[in-house]
Coordinates of C-alpha atoms and ligand atoms in Angstrom, one line a residue:
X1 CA 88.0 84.7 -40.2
X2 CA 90.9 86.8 -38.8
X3 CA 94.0 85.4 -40.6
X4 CA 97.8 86.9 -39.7
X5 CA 100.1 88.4 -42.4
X6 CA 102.0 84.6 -42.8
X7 CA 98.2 83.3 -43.8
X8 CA 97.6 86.3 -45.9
X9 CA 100.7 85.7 -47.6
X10 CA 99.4 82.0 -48.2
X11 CA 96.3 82.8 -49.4
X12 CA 96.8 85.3 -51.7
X13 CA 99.8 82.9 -53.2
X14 CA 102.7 83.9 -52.4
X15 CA 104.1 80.8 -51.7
X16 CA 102.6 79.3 -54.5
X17 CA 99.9 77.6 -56.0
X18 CA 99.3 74.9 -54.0
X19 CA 99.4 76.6 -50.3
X20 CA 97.1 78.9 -51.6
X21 CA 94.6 76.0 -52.6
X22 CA 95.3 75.2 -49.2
X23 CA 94.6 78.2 -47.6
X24 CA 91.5 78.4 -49.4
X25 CA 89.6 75.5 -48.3
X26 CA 90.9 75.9 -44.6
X27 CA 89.4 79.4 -44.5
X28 CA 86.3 77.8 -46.1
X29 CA 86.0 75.3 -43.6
X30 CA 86.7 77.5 -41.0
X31 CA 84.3 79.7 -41.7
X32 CA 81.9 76.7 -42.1
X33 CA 82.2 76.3 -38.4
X34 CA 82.2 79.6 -37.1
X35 CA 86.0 79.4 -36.0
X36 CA 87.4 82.7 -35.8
X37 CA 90.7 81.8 -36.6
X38 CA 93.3 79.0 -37.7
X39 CA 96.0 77.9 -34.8
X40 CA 99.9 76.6 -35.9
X41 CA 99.7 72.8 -35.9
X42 CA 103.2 70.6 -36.4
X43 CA 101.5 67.7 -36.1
X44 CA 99.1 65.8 -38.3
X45 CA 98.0 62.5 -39.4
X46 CA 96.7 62.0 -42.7
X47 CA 95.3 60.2 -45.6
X48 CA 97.0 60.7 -48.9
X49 CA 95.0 58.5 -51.3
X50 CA 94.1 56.2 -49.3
X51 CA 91.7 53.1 -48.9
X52 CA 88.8 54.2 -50.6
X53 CA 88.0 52.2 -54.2
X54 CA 86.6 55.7 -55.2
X55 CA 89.6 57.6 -55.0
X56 CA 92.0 54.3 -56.2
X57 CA 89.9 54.5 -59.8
X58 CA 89.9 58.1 -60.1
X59 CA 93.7 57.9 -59.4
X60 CA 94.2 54.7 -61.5
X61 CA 92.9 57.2 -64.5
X62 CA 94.7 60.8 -63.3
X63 CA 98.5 61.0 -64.8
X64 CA 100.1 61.8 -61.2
X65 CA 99.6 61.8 -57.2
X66 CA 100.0 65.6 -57.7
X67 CA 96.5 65.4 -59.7
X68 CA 94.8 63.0 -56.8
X69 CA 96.3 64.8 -54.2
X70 CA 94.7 68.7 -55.4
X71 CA 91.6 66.8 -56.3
X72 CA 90.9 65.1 -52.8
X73 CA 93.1 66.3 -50.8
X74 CA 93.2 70.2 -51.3
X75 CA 89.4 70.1 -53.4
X76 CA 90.4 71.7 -56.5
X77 CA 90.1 71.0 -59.7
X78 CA 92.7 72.3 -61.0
X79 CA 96.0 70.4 -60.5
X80 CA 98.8 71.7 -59.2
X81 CA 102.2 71.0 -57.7
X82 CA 102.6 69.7 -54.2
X83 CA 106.0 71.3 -52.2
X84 CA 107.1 70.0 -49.2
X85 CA 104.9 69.7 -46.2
X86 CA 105.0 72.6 -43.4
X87 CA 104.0 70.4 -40.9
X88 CA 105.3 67.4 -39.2
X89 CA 103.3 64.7 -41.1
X90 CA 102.7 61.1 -40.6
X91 CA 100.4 58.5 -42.8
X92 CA 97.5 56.6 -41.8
X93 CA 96.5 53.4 -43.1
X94 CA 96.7 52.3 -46.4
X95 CA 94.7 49.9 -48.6
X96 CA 97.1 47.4 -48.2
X97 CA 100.5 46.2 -47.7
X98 CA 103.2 45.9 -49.8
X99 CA 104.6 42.8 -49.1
X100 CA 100.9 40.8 -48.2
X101 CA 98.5 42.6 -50.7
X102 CA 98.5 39.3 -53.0
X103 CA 96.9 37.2 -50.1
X104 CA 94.9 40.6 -49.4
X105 CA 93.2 39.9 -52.2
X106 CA 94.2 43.5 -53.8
X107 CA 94.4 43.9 -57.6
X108 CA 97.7 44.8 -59.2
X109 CA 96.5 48.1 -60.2
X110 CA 95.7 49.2 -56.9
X111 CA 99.5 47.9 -55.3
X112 CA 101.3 49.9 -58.6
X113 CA 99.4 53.0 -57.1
X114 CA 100.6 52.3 -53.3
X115 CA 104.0 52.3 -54.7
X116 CA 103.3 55.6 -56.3
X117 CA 102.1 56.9 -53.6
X118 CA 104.4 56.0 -51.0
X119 CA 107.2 57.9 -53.6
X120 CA 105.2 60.8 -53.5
X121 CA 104.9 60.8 -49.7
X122 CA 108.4 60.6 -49.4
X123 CA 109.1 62.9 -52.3
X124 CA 107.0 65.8 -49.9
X125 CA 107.9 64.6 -46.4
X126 CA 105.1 62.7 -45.0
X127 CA 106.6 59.7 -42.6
X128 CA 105.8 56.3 -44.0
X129 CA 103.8 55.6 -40.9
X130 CA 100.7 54.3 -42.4
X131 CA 99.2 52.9 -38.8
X132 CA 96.1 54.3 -37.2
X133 CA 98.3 54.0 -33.8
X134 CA 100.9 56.5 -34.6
X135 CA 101.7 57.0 -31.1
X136 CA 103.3 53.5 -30.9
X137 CA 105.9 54.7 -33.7
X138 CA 106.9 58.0 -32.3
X139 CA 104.6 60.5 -32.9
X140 CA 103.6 61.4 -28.9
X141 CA 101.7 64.7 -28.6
X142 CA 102.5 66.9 -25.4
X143 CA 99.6 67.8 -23.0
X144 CA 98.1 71.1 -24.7
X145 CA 99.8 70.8 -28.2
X146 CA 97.5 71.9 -31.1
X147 CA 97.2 68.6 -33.8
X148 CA 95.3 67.6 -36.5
X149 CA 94.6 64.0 -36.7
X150 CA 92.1 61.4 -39.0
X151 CA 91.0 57.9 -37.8
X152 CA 89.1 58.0 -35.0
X153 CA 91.2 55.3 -32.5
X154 CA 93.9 57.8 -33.2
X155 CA 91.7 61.1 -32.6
X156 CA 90.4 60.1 -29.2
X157 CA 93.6 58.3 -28.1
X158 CA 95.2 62.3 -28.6
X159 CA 92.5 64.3 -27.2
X160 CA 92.4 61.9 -23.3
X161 CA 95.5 59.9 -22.9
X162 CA 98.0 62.8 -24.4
X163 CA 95.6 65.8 -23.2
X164 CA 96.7 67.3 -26.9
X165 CA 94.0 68.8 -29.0
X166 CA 92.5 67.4 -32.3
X167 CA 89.3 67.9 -34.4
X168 CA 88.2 64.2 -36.3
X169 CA 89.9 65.8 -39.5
X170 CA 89.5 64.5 -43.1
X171 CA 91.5 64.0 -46.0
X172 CA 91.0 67.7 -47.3
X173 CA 91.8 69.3 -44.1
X174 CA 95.0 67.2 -42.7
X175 CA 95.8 67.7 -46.5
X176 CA 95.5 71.5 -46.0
X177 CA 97.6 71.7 -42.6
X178 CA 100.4 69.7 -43.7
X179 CA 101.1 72.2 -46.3
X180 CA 100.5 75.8 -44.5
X181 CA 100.9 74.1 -40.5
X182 CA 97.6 75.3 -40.1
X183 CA 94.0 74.5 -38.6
X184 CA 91.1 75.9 -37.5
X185 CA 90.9 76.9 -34.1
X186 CA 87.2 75.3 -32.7
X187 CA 86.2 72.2 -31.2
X188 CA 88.4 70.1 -29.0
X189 CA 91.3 73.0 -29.6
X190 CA 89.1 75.1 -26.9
X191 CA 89.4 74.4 -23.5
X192 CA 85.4 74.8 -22.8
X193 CA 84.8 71.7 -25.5
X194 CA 87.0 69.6 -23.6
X195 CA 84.6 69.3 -20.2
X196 CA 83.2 65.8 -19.4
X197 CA 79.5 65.7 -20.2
X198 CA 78.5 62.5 -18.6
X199 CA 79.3 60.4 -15.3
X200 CA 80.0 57.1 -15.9
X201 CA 79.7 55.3 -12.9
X202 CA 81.8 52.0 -13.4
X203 CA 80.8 48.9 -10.9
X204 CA 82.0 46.7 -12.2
X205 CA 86.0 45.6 -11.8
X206 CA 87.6 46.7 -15.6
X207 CA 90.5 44.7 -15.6
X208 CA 91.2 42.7 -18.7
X209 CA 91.4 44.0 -22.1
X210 CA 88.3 43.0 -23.6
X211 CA 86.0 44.4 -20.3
X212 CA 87.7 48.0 -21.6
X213 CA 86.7 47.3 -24.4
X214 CA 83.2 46.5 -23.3
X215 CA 83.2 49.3 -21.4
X216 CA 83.9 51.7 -24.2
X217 CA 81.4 50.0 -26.5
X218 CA 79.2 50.1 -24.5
X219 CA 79.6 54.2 -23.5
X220 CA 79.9 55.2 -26.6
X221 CA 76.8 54.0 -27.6
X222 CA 74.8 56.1 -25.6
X223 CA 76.5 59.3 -24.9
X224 CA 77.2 58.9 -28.6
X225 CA 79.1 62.5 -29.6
X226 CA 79.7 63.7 -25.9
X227 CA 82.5 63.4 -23.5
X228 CA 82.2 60.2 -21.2
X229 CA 83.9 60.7 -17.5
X230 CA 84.5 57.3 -16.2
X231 CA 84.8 57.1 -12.2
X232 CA 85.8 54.8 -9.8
X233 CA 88.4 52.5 -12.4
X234 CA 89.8 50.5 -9.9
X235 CA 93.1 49.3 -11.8
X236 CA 95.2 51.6 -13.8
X237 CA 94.9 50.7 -17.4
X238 CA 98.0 50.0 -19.5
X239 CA 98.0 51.6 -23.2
X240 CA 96.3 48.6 -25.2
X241 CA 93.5 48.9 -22.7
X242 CA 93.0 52.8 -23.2
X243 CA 93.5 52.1 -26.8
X244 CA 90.7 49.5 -27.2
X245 CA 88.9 51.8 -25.2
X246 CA 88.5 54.7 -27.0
X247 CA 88.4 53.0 -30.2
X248 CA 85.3 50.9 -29.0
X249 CA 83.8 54.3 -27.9
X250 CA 84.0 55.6 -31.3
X251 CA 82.8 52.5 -33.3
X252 CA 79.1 52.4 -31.5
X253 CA 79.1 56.3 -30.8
X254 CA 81.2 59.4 -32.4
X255 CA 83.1 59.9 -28.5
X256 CA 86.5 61.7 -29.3
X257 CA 87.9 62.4 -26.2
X258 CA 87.1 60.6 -22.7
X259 CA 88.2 61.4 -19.1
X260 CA 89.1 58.4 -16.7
X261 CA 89.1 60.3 -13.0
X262 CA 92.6 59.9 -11.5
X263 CA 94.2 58.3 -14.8
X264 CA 93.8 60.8 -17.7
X265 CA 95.7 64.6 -17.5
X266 CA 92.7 66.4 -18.1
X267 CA 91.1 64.6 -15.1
X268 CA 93.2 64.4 -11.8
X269 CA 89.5 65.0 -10.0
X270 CA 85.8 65.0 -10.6
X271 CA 85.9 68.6 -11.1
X272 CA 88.4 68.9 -12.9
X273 CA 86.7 66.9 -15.8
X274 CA 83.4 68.6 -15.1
X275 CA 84.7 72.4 -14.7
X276 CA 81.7 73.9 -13.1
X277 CA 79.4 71.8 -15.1
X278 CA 77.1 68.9 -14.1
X279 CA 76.9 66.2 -15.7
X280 CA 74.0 65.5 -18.2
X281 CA 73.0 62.3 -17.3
X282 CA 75.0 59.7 -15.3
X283 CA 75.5 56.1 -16.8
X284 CA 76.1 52.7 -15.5
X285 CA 78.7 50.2 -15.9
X286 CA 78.1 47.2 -13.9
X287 CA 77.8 43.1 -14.5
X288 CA 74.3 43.8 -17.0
X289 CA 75.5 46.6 -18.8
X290 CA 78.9 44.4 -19.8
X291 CA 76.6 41.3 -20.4
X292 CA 74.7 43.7 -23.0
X293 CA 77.8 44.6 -24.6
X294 CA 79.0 41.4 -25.0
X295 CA 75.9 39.7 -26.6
X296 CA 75.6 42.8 -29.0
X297 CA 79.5 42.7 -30.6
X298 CA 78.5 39.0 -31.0
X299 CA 74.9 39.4 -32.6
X300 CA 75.8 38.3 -35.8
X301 CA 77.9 35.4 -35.1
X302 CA 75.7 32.1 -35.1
X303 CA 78.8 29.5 -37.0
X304 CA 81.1 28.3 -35.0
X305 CA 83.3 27.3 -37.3
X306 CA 85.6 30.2 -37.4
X307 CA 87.8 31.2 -40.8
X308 CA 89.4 34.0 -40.1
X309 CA 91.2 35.3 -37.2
X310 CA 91.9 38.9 -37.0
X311 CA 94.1 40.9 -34.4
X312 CA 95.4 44.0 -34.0
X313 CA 92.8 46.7 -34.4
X314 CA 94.0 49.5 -33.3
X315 CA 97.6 48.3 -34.8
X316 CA 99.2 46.4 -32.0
X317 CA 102.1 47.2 -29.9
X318 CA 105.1 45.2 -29.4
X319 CA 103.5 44.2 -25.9
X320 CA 100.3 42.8 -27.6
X321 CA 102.9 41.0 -30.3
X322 CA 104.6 39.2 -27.6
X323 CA 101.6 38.4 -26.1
X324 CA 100.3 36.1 -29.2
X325 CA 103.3 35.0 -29.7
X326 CA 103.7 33.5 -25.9
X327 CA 100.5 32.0 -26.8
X328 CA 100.9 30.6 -30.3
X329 CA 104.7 29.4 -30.0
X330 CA 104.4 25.5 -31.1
X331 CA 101.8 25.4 -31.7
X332 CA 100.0 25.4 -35.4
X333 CA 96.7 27.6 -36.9
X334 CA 94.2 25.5 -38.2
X335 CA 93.9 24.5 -42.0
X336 CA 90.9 26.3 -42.8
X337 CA 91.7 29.2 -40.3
X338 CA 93.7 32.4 -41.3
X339 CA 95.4 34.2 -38.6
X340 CA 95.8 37.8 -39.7
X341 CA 97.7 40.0 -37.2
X342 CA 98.1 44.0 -37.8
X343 CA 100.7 46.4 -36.6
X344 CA 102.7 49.4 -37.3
X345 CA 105.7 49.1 -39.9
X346 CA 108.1 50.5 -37.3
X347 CA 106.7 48.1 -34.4
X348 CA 107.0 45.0 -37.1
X349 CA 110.9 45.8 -37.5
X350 CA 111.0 44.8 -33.5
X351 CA 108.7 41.9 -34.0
X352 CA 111.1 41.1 -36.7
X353 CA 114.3 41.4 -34.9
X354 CA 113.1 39.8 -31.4
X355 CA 111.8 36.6 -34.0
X356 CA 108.1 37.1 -33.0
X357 CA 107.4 37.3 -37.2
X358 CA 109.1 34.1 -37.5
X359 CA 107.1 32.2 -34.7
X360 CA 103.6 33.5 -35.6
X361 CA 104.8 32.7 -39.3
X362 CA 105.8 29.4 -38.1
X363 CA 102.6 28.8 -36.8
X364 CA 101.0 29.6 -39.7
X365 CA 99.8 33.3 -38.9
X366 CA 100.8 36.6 -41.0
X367 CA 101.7 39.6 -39.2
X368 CA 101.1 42.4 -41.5
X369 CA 101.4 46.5 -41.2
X370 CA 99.4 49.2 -43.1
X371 CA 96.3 48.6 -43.0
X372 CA 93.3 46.2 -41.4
X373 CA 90.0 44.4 -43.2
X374 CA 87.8 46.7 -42.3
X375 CA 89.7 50.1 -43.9
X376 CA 91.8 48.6 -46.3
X377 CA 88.8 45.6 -47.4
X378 CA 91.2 43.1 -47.6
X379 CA 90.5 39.7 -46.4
X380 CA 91.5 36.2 -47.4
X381 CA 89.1 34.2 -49.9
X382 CA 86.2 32.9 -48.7
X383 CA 85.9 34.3 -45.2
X384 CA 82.3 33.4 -43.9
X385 CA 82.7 33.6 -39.9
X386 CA 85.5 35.8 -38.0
X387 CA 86.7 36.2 -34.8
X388 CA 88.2 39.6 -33.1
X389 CA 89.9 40.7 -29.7
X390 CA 89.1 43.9 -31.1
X391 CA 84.8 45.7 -30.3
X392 CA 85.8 48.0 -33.0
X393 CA 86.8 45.7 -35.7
X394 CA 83.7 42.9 -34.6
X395 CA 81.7 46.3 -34.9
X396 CA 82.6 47.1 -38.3
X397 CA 83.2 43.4 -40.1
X398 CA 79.8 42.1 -40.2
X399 CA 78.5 45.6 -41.9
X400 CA 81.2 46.2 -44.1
X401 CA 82.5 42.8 -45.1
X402 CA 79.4 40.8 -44.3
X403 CA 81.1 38.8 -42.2
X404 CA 79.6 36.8 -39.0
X405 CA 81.9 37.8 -36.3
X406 CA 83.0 37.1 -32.7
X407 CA 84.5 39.4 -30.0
X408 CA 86.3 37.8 -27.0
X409 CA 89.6 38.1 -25.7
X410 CA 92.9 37.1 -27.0
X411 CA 93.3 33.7 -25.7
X412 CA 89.1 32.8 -27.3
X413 CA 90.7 34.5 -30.5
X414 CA 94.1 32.2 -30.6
X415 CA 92.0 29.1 -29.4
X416 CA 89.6 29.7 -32.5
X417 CA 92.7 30.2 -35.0
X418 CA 94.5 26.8 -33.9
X419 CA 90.9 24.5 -33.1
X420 CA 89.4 26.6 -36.2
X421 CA 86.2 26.9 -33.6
X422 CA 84.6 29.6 -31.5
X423 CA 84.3 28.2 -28.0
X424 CA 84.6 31.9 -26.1
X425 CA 82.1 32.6 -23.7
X426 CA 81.9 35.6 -21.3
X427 CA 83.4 34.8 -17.8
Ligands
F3S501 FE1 93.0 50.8 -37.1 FE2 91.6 49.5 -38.9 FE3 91.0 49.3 -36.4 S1 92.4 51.5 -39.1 S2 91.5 51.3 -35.5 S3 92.9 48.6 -37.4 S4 89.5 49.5 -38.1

């Protein structure tokens, strides 16, 4: 790998231990992929400790974050001292939150080390962001701008809507670039990666938040890794509905960046998504394909009782807020129903201030920032049958927290929390 004098300088420690640890494991991974070089980021998202249980008991034993951090974050063994970050940094999700993780069902152990962790965040300059939406809380990429992002909701949500350019990093390599503001240049940081590889040919009228969902689910699925172009979108899509989208797309397949013709930057025409390629294959979306969707993000429900009500996966905006609370106001959440809602920090201070915390707590809800069941595995005791707005999350729950779970749209899901039943149905 070509590296200029400033990464030299890194790797061969002048600027210290622990941006030559750094340096190391990018060039490793660089080389890895066959990039030829490393491009200047000043933007990344990362994990610094962290949901996993593995990482929380090896960090429970180690003496200091420093000693977690070079172990999972830079892959060495050796423990050194973390400086400041070189690049613009925010957190994604935790394993909890700080003010909830009782109810979350988190041992006391693991909330002493979020406390220690969040000190040592602030202590190097990462933004206590902890949201897998960090574009709701300030952190907008320009068209073009070289990133390097985790979480995949967040990862495709950069590489279409923005146009900006982001590999699906990991802990080690956002760990790397936020101390040397560096990444290796391959993947969606080329303009030839970027090209649409399949034509989706949507019939059907995608209006609602759950049919973009749907749609994505059901895309993602079977162009799995590639780059979806979706034609003929009738209705301009707001940003929950790109959200849910992309986020859908990356639950049933690995899709990290999509093209919607006329909507997206990277896709004012056909050709423009395609370059001079055609398309592998060409895919329908019409009333069948949605119908399959559907039944398949509710194949393990069979209860209707529902227990559990979660929203807000991705993190919801302030829009998606007011929109539960226009529907829960007066009314109360069912006695064996939790109502779990999830957004970022920065977005709860508005819900906060505009009193949208007070009427979903009023109702008997929880609106809480950080993290979500299916990341953080937090969940209220008990939980046998959920119920999800979000394909991603009714994806994941019934795999990773064995739950029986039920997509539909908002409205199904704040039904279900207040009747404690499941009575959606698609229209
Ligand atoms: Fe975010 Fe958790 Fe969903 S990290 S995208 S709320 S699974």
């Amino acid at each position: 790998m070509r590296l200029t004098p400033d990464e030299q300088a890194m790797l061969d420690g002048k600027q210290g231990p622990a941006r030559q640890k750094a340096m190391e494991l990018l060039v490793r991974y660089g080389e890895a992929l066959g990039a030829e070089r490393l491009v200047d980021t000043n933007n990344v998202c990362a994990g610094v400790v962290g949901p996993s249980p593995f990482v929380q008991d090896f960090a429970s034993k180690a003496g200091s974050i420093d000693a977690v951090f070079s172990e999972f974050n830079l892959d060495s063994r050796e423990v050194v001292e973390i400086p400041q970050v070189k690049a613009f940094t925010c957190s994604v999700v935790d394993g909890l939150e700080q003010d909830h993780w009782k109810i979350q069902g988190v041992k006391p152990e693991v909330y002493e080390l979020s406390m220690r962790n969040e000190l040592f965040c602030t202590r190097i300059g990462v933004q206590l962001t902890y949201t897998c939406a960090p574009y709701l809380v300030g952190n907008i990429p320009v068209k073009g701008e070289h990133c390097a992002w985790m979480e995949s909701s967040a990862v495709v949500f950069c590489n279409s809507v923005f146009g900006a350019r982001t590999n699906t990093e990991g802990c080690e390599s956002t760990g790397a670039a936020m101390l040397t503001g560096k990444i290796p240049y391959w993947g969606y940081h080329l303009d030839e990666n970027r090209l649409g590889t399949h034509l989706v040919d949507v019939q059907f009228d995608v209006e609602s938040l759950m049919d973009w969902g749907l749609l994505g689910y059901y895309v993602g699925e079977i162009v799995q890794e590639r780059i979806p172009v979706f034609n003929g979108v009738r209705r301009i899509p707001n940003l929950s509905r790109l959200k849910h989208c992309g986020a859908a797309a990356a639950s049933s397949g690995g899709v990290e960046m999509y093209h919607i013709v006329g909507v997206t930057p990277e896709a004012h025409s056909l050709e423009q998504a395609f370059g001079r390629r055609k398309p592998v294959a060409t895919v329908q979306f019409g009333n069948a394909e949605r119908r399959e969707a559907y039944e398949k993000l509710n194949s393990s429900a069979k209860d209707s009782a529902v227990d559990f009500v979660v929203l807000g996966c991705p993190h919801y905006t302030i829009e998606q807020v007011w929109e539960v609370c226009k529907l829960l106001e007066g009314k109360h959440v069912h006695c064996n129903t939790n109502l779990w809602i999830f957004t970022p920090r920065g977005i709860k201070n508005i819900a906060d201030q505009n009193g949208y915390t007070e009427i979903i707590t009023t109702a008997g809800g929880v609106l809480m920032t950080d993290t979500c069941p299916c990341l953080g595995r937090v969940s209220p005791k008990g939980v046998k049958v959920a119920a999800t707005d979000s394909a991603k999350q009714a994806h994941y729950l019934p795999a990773i927290m064995g739950f029986q779970t039920w997509f539909g749209s908002l409205e199904e899901c704040i039904q279900a929390a207040i009747s404690g039943k499941w009575e959606g149905a698609l229209k």
